[in-house]
Amino acid sequence: MRIAVIGAGYVGAVTATCFAEFGNEVVCVDKMEEKVKAFSQGEPPFFEPGLKELLVSNLKQKRLFFTTDIDTAIRDALVVFLAVGTPPRGDGSTDISSIIEVAKIIARNLDGYKVIVTKSTVPVGTTYLIRDIIEENKKIGVSFDVASNPEFLREGSAIYDFMHPDRVVIGAESDSAIAILKDLYRPIYLRDTPFVFTDIKTAELIKYVCNSFLAMKISFINEVANICDIVGSDIHVVARAMGLDNRIGPKFLHPGPGFGGSCLPKDTLAMVKIAENIGYDFKLVKATIEVNNLQKERAVSKIVEVMEGDVRGKVIALWGLSFKPNTDDIRESPAVYIAKRLIELGAVVKAYDPAALENAVSEIDNPNFIPMEDMYDVLKGSDCLVIATEWSQFRNADIERIKGLLKKPIVVDLRNVYEPENMKKMGFIYRGMGRSLKE
Ligand code: UGA
């Protein structure tokens, strides 16, 4: 099948590459020439485990192409996926101007039947808007269908998630569109993956409520961790007991400095706005956002507290800058928020991250932010170590070496990478999230 994917961001590039891997002929379009060039040379412009290998192999087999020529890509395709950015506006609502622009381009290139599918996370009703724009601007006599096929992949495990989804959601309202999309997903369909076929608006809504629920789960466990800190309980025991209840489940119950990334923060805000627009006050999602904002600040307070109330003139070693491990993405990263706040409070931050250092340097442009290439170098002469992202190399770090390099053995472990008892035994002043043992 011939497919065009418009937008070579995370979702677009992964979707294009994986559909090519399924044996389709895929053209992925982006406005940015540099991006197109990088992908065409087999060099993804961002870090995503497994993407490069799959990209190179499908480029070689001439099933995958990257281009800036959107007109030809659309004309040649039977299915056109929209995976362009839908960034938040200042008021939390979603900017769908790129979607509208692409819909107009599709209309002028519609030379035969095509299925136009939204993969980007778009507010409820957007796919109908696309349908109306194409209808108004297309040549008379050509037919098309629209569909919504939200993506649930996570950064850092995007390829695996695309290939092994928990479910595929297809919002389509014509038999041809359903048949074509079913055919496209055949390799996954054959593996007994559950498929949810529904109407278009419901599919759009499902995406927002899933991300909002995941965000709510994180904010919930973060609040429980805060309570554990006060009463002296261990959040890991509490979360394990919670997770053993099949109705709750063990995933997304890891406390930390708040959720970040390009999706959960944006989609929770958009969910509130979507509800507001239909006259509904979505209180739980509002509270989820509020708790998340407080959590980032709570993490800062934890560091200030262990530094005896003042970080002015202190040198803080920071491990982790990306919003989660296995990505170089720092969008809405709690780690970056913490670094900025510590600098604002008068500290010097020496930071290490295996992948996100370069991105962080362009975001935190301050002489008191010192990026370093070696995780142990940041510790030399520092007043404490803060772990903000749980990269696995931090889990396996040489604890004795950490102790030897720091001025004082103080560790603020915002991701609960280490065991509090062990750290205490080794002579550390240790703070975790919901499992700190006070001296
Ligand atoms: C999220 C969703 O998990 C995906 O299903 C969805 O497809 C994607 O958004 C999207 O809409 O495109 P992602 O942003 O890649 O995926 O990252 P997550 O794994 O959800 O993590 C988000 C944040 O929550 C991270 O900062 C992470 O550290 C934090 N988190 C996650 C916790 O603090 N605790 C947890 O238990 C889980």
Coordinates of C-alpha atoms and ligand atoms in Angstrom, one line a residue:
M1 CA 0.0 0.0 0.0
R2 CA 1.2 3.5 -0.7
I3 CA 1.2 5.8 2.3
A4 CA 2.1 9.4 2.9
V5 CA 2.9 10.5 6.4
I6 CA 2.9 14.3 6.8
G7 CA 5.2 15.4 9.6
A8 CA 8.6 13.8 10.5
G9 CA 8.4 14.4 14.3
Y10 CA 8.5 11.6 16.8
V11 CA 5.1 10.2 15.9
G12 CA 5.4 10.8 12.1
A13 CA 8.9 9.4 11.7
V14 CA 8.2 6.3 13.8
T15 CA 4.8 5.7 12.1
A16 CA 6.4 6.0 8.6
T17 CA 9.3 3.8 9.5
C18 CA 7.2 1.1 11.1
F19 CA 4.6 1.0 8.2
A20 CA 7.5 0.7 5.8
E21 CA 8.8 -2.2 7.9
F22 CA 5.3 -3.8 7.5
G23 CA 6.1 -3.9 3.7
N24 CA 4.3 -0.7 2.6
E25 CA 5.8 2.0 0.4
V26 CA 5.9 5.1 2.6
V27 CA 6.8 8.7 1.9
C28 CA 7.3 10.9 5.0
V29 CA 7.0 14.6 4.4
D30 CA 8.4 17.5 6.4
K31 CA 8.8 21.2 5.7
M32 CA 12.3 21.3 7.3
E33 CA 14.8 20.4 4.7
E34 CA 17.5 19.7 7.3
K35 CA 15.3 17.1 8.9
V36 CA 14.4 15.5 5.6
K37 CA 18.1 15.3 4.7
A38 CA 19.0 13.8 8.0
F39 CA 16.4 11.1 7.8
S40 CA 17.2 10.4 4.1
Q41 CA 20.8 9.8 5.1
G42 CA 19.7 7.3 7.8
E43 CA 20.5 9.8 10.7
P44 CA 17.4 10.5 12.8
P45 CA 17.7 14.1 14.2
F46 CA 16.6 12.9 17.6
F47 CA 17.5 9.9 19.8
E48 CA 15.1 7.0 19.8
P49 CA 16.3 3.4 20.5
G50 CA 16.0 1.2 17.5
L51 CA 14.8 3.8 15.1
K52 CA 18.1 4.3 13.2
E53 CA 18.5 0.6 12.4
L54 CA 15.0 0.3 11.1
L55 CA 15.3 3.5 9.2
V56 CA 18.5 2.5 7.5
S57 CA 17.2 -0.9 6.5
N58 CA 13.9 0.4 5.0
L59 CA 15.7 3.2 3.2
K60 CA 18.0 0.6 1.7
Q61 CA 15.1 -1.5 0.6
K62 CA 13.6 1.6 -1.0
R63 CA 10.3 1.3 0.8
L64 CA 10.8 4.5 2.8
F65 CA 11.5 8.0 1.5
F66 CA 11.7 11.4 3.1
T67 CA 10.8 14.5 1.1
T68 CA 9.7 18.2 1.3
D69 CA 7.5 17.7 -1.8
I70 CA 4.1 17.3 -0.1
D71 CA 2.0 17.6 -3.3
T72 CA 3.6 14.6 -5.0
A73 CA 3.6 12.6 -1.8
I74 CA -0.2 13.1 -1.4
R75 CA -1.0 12.5 -5.0
D76 CA 0.8 9.1 -4.9
A77 CA -0.8 7.8 -1.7
L78 CA -3.9 5.9 -0.9
V79 CA -3.7 6.7 2.8
V80 CA -2.5 10.0 4.1
F81 CA -1.5 10.2 7.8
L82 CA -1.4 13.6 9.5
A83 CA 1.3 13.6 12.1
V84 CA 2.1 17.3 12.2
G85 CA 2.6 19.2 15.5
T86 CA -0.4 20.4 17.5
P87 CA 1.4 22.6 20.1
P88 CA -0.4 24.2 23.0
R89 CA -1.5 27.9 22.9
G90 CA -0.9 30.1 25.9
D91 CA -4.4 29.3 27.3
G92 CA -4.0 25.5 27.1
S93 CA -6.0 25.1 24.0
T94 CA -4.5 23.3 21.0
D95 CA -3.0 25.1 18.0
I96 CA -4.3 23.2 14.9
S97 CA -3.1 25.7 12.3
S98 CA -0.6 23.1 10.8
I99 CA -3.5 20.6 10.5
I100 CA -5.7 23.1 8.7
E101 CA -2.9 24.1 6.3
V102 CA -2.2 20.4 5.4
A103 CA -6.0 19.8 4.9
K104 CA -6.0 22.6 2.3
I105 CA -3.0 21.1 0.5
I106 CA -4.6 17.6 0.5
A107 CA -7.7 19.1 -1.1
R108 CA -5.8 20.6 -4.0
N109 CA -4.0 17.3 -4.6
L110 CA -7.0 15.0 -4.3
D111 CA -7.0 13.3 -7.6
G112 CA -8.7 10.1 -6.6
Y113 CA -10.1 8.2 -3.6
K114 CA -7.9 8.6 -0.5
V115 CA -8.3 8.0 3.3
I116 CA -7.1 10.9 5.3
V117 CA -6.2 9.8 8.9
T118 CA -5.3 12.0 11.9
K119 CA -2.5 10.5 13.9
S120 CA -1.6 13.8 15.7
T121 CA -3.4 14.3 19.0
V122 CA -6.2 16.7 18.0
P123 CA -9.2 18.2 19.9
V124 CA -12.5 16.4 19.5
G125 CA -14.1 17.5 16.2
T126 CA -10.8 18.3 14.3
T127 CA -11.1 15.3 11.9
Y128 CA -14.6 16.5 10.9
L129 CA -13.1 20.0 10.4
I130 CA -10.5 18.4 8.1
R131 CA -13.3 16.7 6.2
D132 CA -15.1 20.0 5.8
I133 CA -12.0 21.8 4.6
I134 CA -11.2 19.1 2.0
E135 CA -14.9 19.0 0.9
E136 CA -15.0 22.7 0.3
N137 CA -11.6 23.0 -1.5
K138 CA -11.4 19.7 -3.6
K139 CA -12.3 19.2 -7.2
I140 CA -15.8 18.1 -7.9
G141 CA -16.3 14.3 -8.3
V142 CA -13.4 12.9 -6.3
S143 CA -14.2 11.1 -3.1
F144 CA -12.4 10.6 0.1
D145 CA -12.9 9.5 3.7
V146 CA -11.4 10.8 7.0
A147 CA -10.5 8.7 10.0
S148 CA -8.9 9.1 13.4
N149 CA -6.2 6.7 14.5
P150 CA -4.6 8.0 17.7
E151 CA -1.1 6.9 18.6
F152 CA -0.2 5.6 22.0
L153 CA 3.6 5.1 21.7
R154 CA 6.0 6.3 24.3
E155 CA 9.2 8.1 23.6
G156 CA 12.1 5.8 24.5
S157 CA 10.2 2.7 23.5
A158 CA 8.4 4.1 20.4
I159 CA 9.3 1.3 17.9
Y160 CA 8.3 -1.4 20.3
D161 CA 5.1 0.3 21.3
F162 CA 4.1 0.8 17.6
M163 CA 4.8 -2.8 16.8
H164 CA 3.3 -4.2 20.0
P165 CA 0.5 -1.9 21.0
D166 CA -1.9 -2.8 23.8
R167 CA -4.7 -1.8 21.4
V168 CA -5.3 0.0 18.1
V169 CA -8.0 2.6 18.1
I170 CA -9.7 3.3 14.7
G171 CA -12.3 6.0 14.4
A172 CA -13.9 5.6 11.0
E173 CA -17.3 5.9 9.6
S174 CA -17.2 4.3 6.1
D175 CA -16.7 0.6 5.2
S176 CA -13.9 1.4 2.7
A177 CA -11.9 3.4 5.3
I178 CA -12.3 0.6 7.9
A179 CA -11.2 -2.0 5.4
I180 CA -8.2 -0.1 4.2
L181 CA -7.0 0.7 7.8
K182 CA -7.6 -2.9 8.9
D183 CA -5.5 -4.1 5.9
L184 CA -2.7 -1.6 6.8
Y185 CA -2.5 -2.9 10.4
R186 CA -2.8 -6.5 9.3
P187 CA 0.6 -7.6 10.8
I188 CA -0.6 -6.4 14.2
Y189 CA -4.2 -7.5 13.7
L190 CA -3.0 -11.1 13.0
R191 CA -1.2 -11.1 16.4
D192 CA -4.5 -10.9 18.3
T193 CA -4.0 -7.3 19.3
P194 CA -7.3 -5.8 20.4
F195 CA -8.8 -3.3 17.9
V196 CA -11.3 -0.8 18.9
F197 CA -13.5 0.4 16.0
T198 CA -15.5 3.4 16.8
D199 CA -16.8 6.7 15.5
I200 CA -14.3 9.5 14.8
K201 CA -15.1 11.8 17.7
T202 CA -14.8 9.0 20.2
A203 CA -11.4 8.0 18.8
E204 CA -10.2 11.6 19.3
L205 CA -11.5 11.7 22.8
I206 CA -10.0 8.3 23.8
K207 CA -6.5 9.7 23.2
Y208 CA -7.0 12.7 25.6
V209 CA -8.6 10.7 28.3
C210 CA -5.9 8.0 28.2
N211 CA -3.1 10.6 28.6
S212 CA -5.1 12.4 31.3
F213 CA -5.7 9.2 33.2
L214 CA -2.0 8.3 33.1
A215 CA -1.1 11.8 34.3
M216 CA -3.7 11.5 37.1
K217 CA -2.2 8.2 38.2
I218 CA 1.3 9.8 38.4
S219 CA 0.0 12.9 40.3
F220 CA -1.9 10.5 42.6
I221 CA 1.2 8.4 43.5
N222 CA 3.2 11.6 43.9
E223 CA 0.8 12.9 46.5
V224 CA 0.9 9.5 48.3
A225 CA 4.7 9.7 48.2
N226 CA 4.5 13.1 49.9
I227 CA 2.3 11.6 52.6
C228 CA 4.7 8.7 53.0
D229 CA 7.5 11.3 53.5
I230 CA 5.5 12.8 56.4
V231 CA 4.3 9.6 58.1
G232 CA 7.6 7.7 57.5
S233 CA 6.1 5.0 55.2
D234 CA 7.8 3.5 52.2
I235 CA 6.0 4.4 48.9
H236 CA 7.4 1.3 47.2
V237 CA 5.6 -1.0 49.6
V238 CA 2.4 1.1 49.3
A239 CA 2.6 1.2 45.5
R240 CA 3.3 -2.5 45.3
A241 CA 0.3 -3.3 47.4
M242 CA -1.8 -1.0 45.3
G243 CA -0.5 -2.5 42.1
L244 CA -1.3 -6.0 43.1
D245 CA -4.9 -5.1 42.9
N246 CA -5.7 -6.0 39.3
R247 CA -8.2 -3.2 39.1
I248 CA -5.4 -0.7 39.9
G249 CA -2.4 -2.3 38.2
P250 CA 1.3 -1.7 38.9
K251 CA 2.2 0.6 36.1
F252 CA 2.6 4.4 36.3
L253 CA 2.8 4.3 40.1
H254 CA 6.4 5.5 40.3
P255 CA 6.8 8.7 42.2
G256 CA 9.1 11.4 41.0
P257 CA 9.5 15.1 40.4
G258 CA 6.4 15.3 38.3
F259 CA 5.5 14.3 34.8
G260 CA 7.0 16.0 31.8
G261 CA 7.4 15.5 28.1
S262 CA 5.7 16.8 25.0
C263 CA 2.4 14.9 25.7
L264 CA 1.1 14.6 29.2
P265 CA 1.5 18.2 30.2
K266 CA 0.0 19.5 26.9
D267 CA -2.8 16.9 26.7
T268 CA -4.0 17.5 30.3
L269 CA -4.3 21.2 29.6
A270 CA -6.1 20.5 26.4
M271 CA -8.4 18.0 28.1
V272 CA -9.5 20.7 30.5
K273 CA -10.0 23.2 27.7
I274 CA -12.0 20.6 25.6
A275 CA -14.3 20.0 28.6
E276 CA -14.6 23.7 29.3
N277 CA -15.7 24.3 25.7
I278 CA -18.6 22.0 26.1
G279 CA -19.5 23.5 29.5
Y280 CA -17.9 20.8 31.7
D281 CA -15.6 21.5 34.6
F282 CA -13.1 18.5 34.6
K283 CA -12.0 18.9 38.2
L284 CA -9.8 15.8 38.4
V285 CA -7.7 16.7 35.5
K286 CA -7.3 20.3 36.8
A287 CA -6.1 18.9 40.1
T288 CA -3.7 16.6 38.3
I289 CA -2.1 19.6 36.6
E290 CA -2.0 21.6 39.9
V291 CA -0.4 18.6 41.8
N292 CA 2.2 18.3 39.0
N293 CA 3.2 21.9 39.2
L294 CA 3.5 21.6 43.0
Q295 CA 5.5 18.4 42.7
K296 CA 8.3 20.0 40.7
E297 CA 8.6 22.8 43.3
R298 CA 8.5 20.2 46.1
A299 CA 11.5 18.5 44.5
V300 CA 13.3 21.8 44.7
S301 CA 12.3 22.3 48.3
K302 CA 13.7 18.8 49.1
I303 CA 17.1 19.8 47.8
V304 CA 17.0 23.2 49.6
E305 CA 16.0 21.5 52.9
V306 CA 18.9 19.0 52.7
M307 CA 21.3 21.9 52.0
E308 CA 20.2 23.4 55.3
G309 CA 17.7 25.8 53.8
D310 CA 20.0 27.7 51.5
V311 CA 21.6 26.7 48.2
R312 CA 23.3 30.1 47.6
G313 CA 26.9 29.5 46.5
K314 CA 26.4 25.7 46.7
V315 CA 27.5 23.5 43.8
I316 CA 24.9 20.9 42.9
A317 CA 25.6 17.9 40.8
L318 CA 22.6 16.9 38.7
W319 CA 22.3 13.5 37.0
G320 CA 19.6 13.5 34.3
L321 CA 18.1 16.3 32.2
S322 CA 15.7 14.5 29.8
F323 CA 12.1 14.2 30.9
K324 CA 12.6 10.4 31.2
P325 CA 15.3 7.9 30.3
N326 CA 16.2 6.7 26.8
T327 CA 15.4 10.0 25.1
D328 CA 17.2 13.3 24.5
D329 CA 13.9 15.2 24.8
I330 CA 13.9 17.9 27.4
R331 CA 10.4 19.3 26.7
E332 CA 8.7 20.1 30.0
S333 CA 11.4 18.1 31.7
P334 CA 11.1 18.4 35.5
A335 CA 15.0 18.0 35.6
V336 CA 15.4 21.2 33.5
Y337 CA 12.8 23.0 35.8
I338 CA 14.8 22.0 38.8
A339 CA 18.1 23.1 37.3
K340 CA 16.7 26.5 36.4
R341 CA 15.2 27.0 39.9
L342 CA 18.4 26.0 41.7
I343 CA 20.3 28.5 39.6
E344 CA 17.6 31.1 40.4
L345 CA 18.1 30.4 44.1
G346 CA 21.9 31.1 43.8
A347 CA 23.3 27.6 43.2
V348 CA 25.8 26.4 40.5
V349 CA 24.5 23.3 38.7
K350 CA 27.0 20.8 37.2
A351 CA 24.9 18.5 35.0
Y352 CA 25.3 15.2 33.2
D353 CA 22.9 13.4 31.0
P354 CA 23.8 10.6 28.5
A355 CA 21.7 12.1 25.7
A356 CA 20.1 15.4 26.5
L357 CA 23.2 17.6 27.4
E358 CA 23.2 19.4 24.1
N359 CA 19.5 20.2 24.1
A360 CA 19.7 21.4 27.8
V361 CA 22.6 23.7 27.0
S362 CA 20.5 25.6 24.4
E363 CA 17.6 25.7 26.9
I364 CA 19.5 26.7 30.0
D365 CA 21.7 29.5 28.8
N366 CA 23.3 30.5 32.1
P367 CA 27.0 30.6 33.3
N368 CA 26.0 28.8 36.5
F369 CA 24.8 25.8 34.4
I370 CA 27.9 23.7 33.7
P371 CA 27.3 20.7 31.4
M372 CA 29.8 17.9 31.7
E373 CA 30.5 14.8 29.6
D374 CA 31.3 12.4 32.5
M375 CA 28.9 11.4 35.2
Y376 CA 31.6 11.3 37.9
D377 CA 33.2 14.6 36.9
V378 CA 30.1 16.5 38.0
L379 CA 30.5 15.1 41.5
K380 CA 34.1 16.4 42.1
G381 CA 33.8 19.0 44.9
S382 CA 30.0 19.3 44.6
D383 CA 27.9 19.8 47.7
C384 CA 25.3 17.2 46.8
L385 CA 24.1 14.9 44.1
V386 CA 20.5 15.2 42.7
I387 CA 19.2 12.4 40.5
A388 CA 16.4 13.7 38.3
T389 CA 16.1 11.1 35.6
E390 CA 16.4 7.4 36.1
W391 CA 18.8 6.4 33.4
S392 CA 20.0 2.8 34.1
Q393 CA 23.7 3.8 34.3
F394 CA 22.8 5.7 37.4
R395 CA 21.3 2.6 39.0
N396 CA 24.6 0.8 38.4
A397 CA 26.8 3.6 39.5
D398 CA 29.8 3.1 41.9
I399 CA 28.4 4.3 45.2
E400 CA 31.7 4.4 46.9
R401 CA 33.1 6.6 44.1
I402 CA 30.1 9.0 44.5
K403 CA 30.9 9.3 48.2
G404 CA 34.6 9.9 47.6
L405 CA 34.0 12.6 45.1
L406 CA 31.3 14.7 46.8
K407 CA 32.3 17.3 49.4
K408 CA 29.7 15.8 51.7
P409 CA 27.9 12.5 51.1
I410 CA 24.5 13.9 50.3
V411 CA 22.1 12.4 47.7
V412 CA 18.7 13.6 46.7
D413 CA 17.2 10.7 44.7
L414 CA 14.1 12.1 43.0
R415 CA 13.5 8.9 41.1
N416 CA 14.1 6.4 43.9
V417 CA 17.0 4.8 42.1
Y418 CA 18.8 3.6 45.3
E419 CA 17.7 1.8 48.5
P420 CA 17.5 4.2 51.4
E421 CA 18.8 1.6 53.9
N422 CA 21.9 0.9 51.9
M423 CA 22.7 4.5 51.4
K424 CA 22.3 5.2 55.1
K425 CA 24.6 2.2 55.9
M426 CA 27.2 3.6 53.5
G427 CA 27.1 6.9 55.4
F428 CA 25.0 9.0 53.1
I429 CA 22.5 11.7 54.0
Y430 CA 19.8 10.4 51.6
R431 CA 16.5 11.8 50.5
G432 CA 14.2 9.8 48.2
M433 CA 10.6 10.4 47.2
G434 CA 8.2 8.9 49.8
R435 CA 10.9 6.8 51.3
S436 CA 13.4 9.1 53.0
L437 CA 14.8 8.0 56.3
K438 CA 15.3 11.0 58.4
E439 CA 18.5 11.0 60.5
Ligands
UGA1 C1 2.9 9.5 26.9 C2 2.0 8.3 27.0 O1 2.5 7.4 28.0 C3 1.9 7.5 25.6 O2 0.9 6.5 25.8 C4 1.4 8.5 24.6 O3 1.3 7.9 23.3 C5 2.3 9.7 24.5 O4 2.4 10.3 25.8 C6 1.8 10.7 23.5 O5 0.7 11.2 23.7 O6 2.4 10.8 22.4 P1 5.6 9.9 26.8 O7 5.3 11.3 26.8 O8 6.6 9.4 25.8 O9 4.2 9.0 26.5 O10 6.1 9.5 28.3 P2 5.6 8.6 29.5 O11 6.3 7.4 29.6 O12 4.1 8.6 29.6 O13 6.2 9.6 30.7 C7 5.7 10.9 30.9 C8 6.2 11.5 32.2 O14 5.7 10.9 33.3 C9 7.8 11.4 32.3 O15 8.3 12.6 32.8 C10 7.9 10.3 33.3 O16 9.1 10.4 34.1 C11 6.7 10.5 34.2 N1 6.3 9.3 34.9 C12 5.8 8.2 34.3 C13 6.4 9.2 36.3 O17 6.8 10.2 37.0 N2 5.9 8.1 37.0 C14 5.4 7.0 36.3 O18 5.1 6.1 37.0 C15 5.4 7.1 34.9

